[in-house]
PDB file of C-alpha atoms in Angstrom:
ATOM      1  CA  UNK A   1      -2.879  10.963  -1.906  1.00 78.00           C
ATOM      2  CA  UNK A   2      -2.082   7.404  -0.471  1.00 87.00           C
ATOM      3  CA  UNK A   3      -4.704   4.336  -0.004  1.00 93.00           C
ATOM      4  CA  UNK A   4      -6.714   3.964   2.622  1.00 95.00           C
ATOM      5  CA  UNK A   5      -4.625   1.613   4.985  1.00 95.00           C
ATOM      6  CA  UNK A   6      -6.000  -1.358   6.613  1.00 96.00           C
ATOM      7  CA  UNK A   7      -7.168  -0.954  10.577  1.00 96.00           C
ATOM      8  CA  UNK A   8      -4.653  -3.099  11.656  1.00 95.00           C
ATOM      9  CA  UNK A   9      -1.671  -1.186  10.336  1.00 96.00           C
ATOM     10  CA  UNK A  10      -2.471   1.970  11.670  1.00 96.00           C
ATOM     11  CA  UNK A  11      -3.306   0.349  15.025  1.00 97.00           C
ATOM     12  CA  UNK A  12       0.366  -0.801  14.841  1.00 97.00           C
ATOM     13  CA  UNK A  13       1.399   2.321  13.696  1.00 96.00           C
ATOM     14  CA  UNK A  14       0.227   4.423  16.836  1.00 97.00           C
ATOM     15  CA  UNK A  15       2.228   1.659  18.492  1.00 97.00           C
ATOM     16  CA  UNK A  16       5.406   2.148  16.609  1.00 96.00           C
ATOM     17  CA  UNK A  17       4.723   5.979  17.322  1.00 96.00           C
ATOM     18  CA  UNK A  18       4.000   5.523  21.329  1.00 97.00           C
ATOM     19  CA  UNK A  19       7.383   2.900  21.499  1.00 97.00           C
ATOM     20  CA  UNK A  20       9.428   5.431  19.360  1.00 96.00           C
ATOM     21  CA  UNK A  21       8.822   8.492  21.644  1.00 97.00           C
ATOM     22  CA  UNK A  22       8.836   6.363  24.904  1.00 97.00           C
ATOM     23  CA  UNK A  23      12.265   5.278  23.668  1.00 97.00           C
ATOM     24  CA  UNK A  24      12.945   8.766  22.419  1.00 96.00           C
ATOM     25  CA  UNK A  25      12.048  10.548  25.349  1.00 96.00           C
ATOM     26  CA  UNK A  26      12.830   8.139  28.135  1.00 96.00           C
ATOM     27  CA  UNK A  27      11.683   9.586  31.745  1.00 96.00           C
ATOM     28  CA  UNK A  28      10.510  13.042  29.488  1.00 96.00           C
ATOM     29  CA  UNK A  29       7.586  11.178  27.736  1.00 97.00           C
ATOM     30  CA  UNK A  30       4.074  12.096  28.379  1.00 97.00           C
ATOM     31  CA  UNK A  31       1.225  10.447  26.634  1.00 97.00           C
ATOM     32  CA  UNK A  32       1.469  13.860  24.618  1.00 98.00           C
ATOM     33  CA  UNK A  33       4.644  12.873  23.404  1.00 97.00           C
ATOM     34  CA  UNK A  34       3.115  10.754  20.015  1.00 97.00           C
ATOM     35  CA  UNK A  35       0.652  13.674  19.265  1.00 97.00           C
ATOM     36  CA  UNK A  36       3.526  16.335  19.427  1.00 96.00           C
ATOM     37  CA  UNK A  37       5.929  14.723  16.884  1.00 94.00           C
ATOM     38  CA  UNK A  38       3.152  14.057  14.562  1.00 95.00           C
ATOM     39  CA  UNK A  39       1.980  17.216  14.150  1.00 96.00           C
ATOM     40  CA  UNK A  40       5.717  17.974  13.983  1.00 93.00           C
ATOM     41  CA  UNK A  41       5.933  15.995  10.958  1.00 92.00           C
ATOM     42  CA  UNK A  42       2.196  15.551   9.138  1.00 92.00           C
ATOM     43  CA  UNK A  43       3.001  18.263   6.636  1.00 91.00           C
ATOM     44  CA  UNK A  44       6.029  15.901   5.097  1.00 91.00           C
ATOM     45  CA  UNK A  45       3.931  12.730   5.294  1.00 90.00           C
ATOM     46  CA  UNK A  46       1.623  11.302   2.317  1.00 93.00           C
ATOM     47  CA  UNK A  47      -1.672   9.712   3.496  1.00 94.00           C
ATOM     48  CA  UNK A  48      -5.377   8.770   2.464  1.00 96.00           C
ATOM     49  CA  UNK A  49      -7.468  11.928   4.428  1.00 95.00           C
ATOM     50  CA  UNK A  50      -9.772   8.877   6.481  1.00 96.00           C
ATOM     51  CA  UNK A  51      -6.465   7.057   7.361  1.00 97.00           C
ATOM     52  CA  UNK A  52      -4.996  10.555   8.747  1.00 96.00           C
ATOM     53  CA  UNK A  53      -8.428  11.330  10.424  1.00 97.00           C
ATOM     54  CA  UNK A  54      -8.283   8.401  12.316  1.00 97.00           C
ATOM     55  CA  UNK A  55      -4.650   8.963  13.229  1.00 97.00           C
ATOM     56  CA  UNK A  56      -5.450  12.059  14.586  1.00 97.00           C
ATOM     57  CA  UNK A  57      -8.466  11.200  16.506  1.00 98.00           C
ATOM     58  CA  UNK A  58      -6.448   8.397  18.133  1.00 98.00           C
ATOM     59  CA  UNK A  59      -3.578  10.372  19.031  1.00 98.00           C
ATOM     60  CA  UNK A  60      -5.310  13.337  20.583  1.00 98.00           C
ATOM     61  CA  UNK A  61      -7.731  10.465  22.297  1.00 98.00           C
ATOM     62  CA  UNK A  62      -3.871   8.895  23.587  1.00 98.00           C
ATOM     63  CA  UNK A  63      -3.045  12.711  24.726  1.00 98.00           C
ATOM     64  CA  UNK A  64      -6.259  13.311  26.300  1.00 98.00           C
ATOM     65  CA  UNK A  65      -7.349   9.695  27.607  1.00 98.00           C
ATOM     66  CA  UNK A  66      -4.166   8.147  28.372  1.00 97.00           C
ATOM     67  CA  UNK A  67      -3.762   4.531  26.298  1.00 96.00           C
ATOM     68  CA  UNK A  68      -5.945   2.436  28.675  1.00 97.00           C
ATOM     69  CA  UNK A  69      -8.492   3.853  26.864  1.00 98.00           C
ATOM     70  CA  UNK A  70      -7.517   4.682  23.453  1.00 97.00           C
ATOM     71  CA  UNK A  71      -6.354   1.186  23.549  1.00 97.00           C
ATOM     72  CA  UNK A  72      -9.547  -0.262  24.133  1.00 97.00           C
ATOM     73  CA  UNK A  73     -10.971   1.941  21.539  1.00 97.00           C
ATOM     74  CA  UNK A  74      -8.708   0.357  18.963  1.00 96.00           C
ATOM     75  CA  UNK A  75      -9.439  -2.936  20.133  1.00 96.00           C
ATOM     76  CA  UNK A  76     -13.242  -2.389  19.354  1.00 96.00           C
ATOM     77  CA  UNK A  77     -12.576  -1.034  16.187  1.00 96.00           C
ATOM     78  CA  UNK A  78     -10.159  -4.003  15.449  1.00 96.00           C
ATOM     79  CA  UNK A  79     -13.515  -6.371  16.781  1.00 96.00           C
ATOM     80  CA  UNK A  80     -15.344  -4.584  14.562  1.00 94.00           C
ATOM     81  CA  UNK A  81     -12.799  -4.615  11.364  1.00 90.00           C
ATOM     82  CA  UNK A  82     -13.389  -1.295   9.795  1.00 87.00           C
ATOM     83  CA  UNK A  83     -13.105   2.915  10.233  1.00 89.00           C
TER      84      UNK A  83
END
């Protein structure tokens, strides 16, 4: 199991996810896109079980909210400095 990671880097690590598959995908992306590759890949990936919750619920909030909001989200939870 890893350590809990700080709020900050996981906020920057949806980022790096939503850049890679905007990148990745070019015109094909969909806000979908980040969600689809993680789940893709979670199996392989070593991580504290609150740090992956959190991952997840901002991911499927990015598929199903669009980042205008799951962006703001982050930002109070970054405001707020915990999960």
């Amino acid at each position: 199991m890893g350590n809990k990671m700080p709020l900050r880097y996981v906020a920057e690590m949806v980022c790096d996810r939503i850049a890679a598959c905007e990148v990745y995908k070019g015109k094909a992306y969909t806000s979908a896109a980040p969600l689809e590759y993680y789940e893709y890949t979670k199996n392989y990936i070593t991580i504290h079980p609150r740090t992956r919750a959190l991952l997840e619920k901002l991911l499927h909030m990015l598929k199903d909210q669009g980042e205008e909001a799951t962006f703001a989200y982050l930002r109070r939870l970054l405001k707020k400095g915990t999960y």
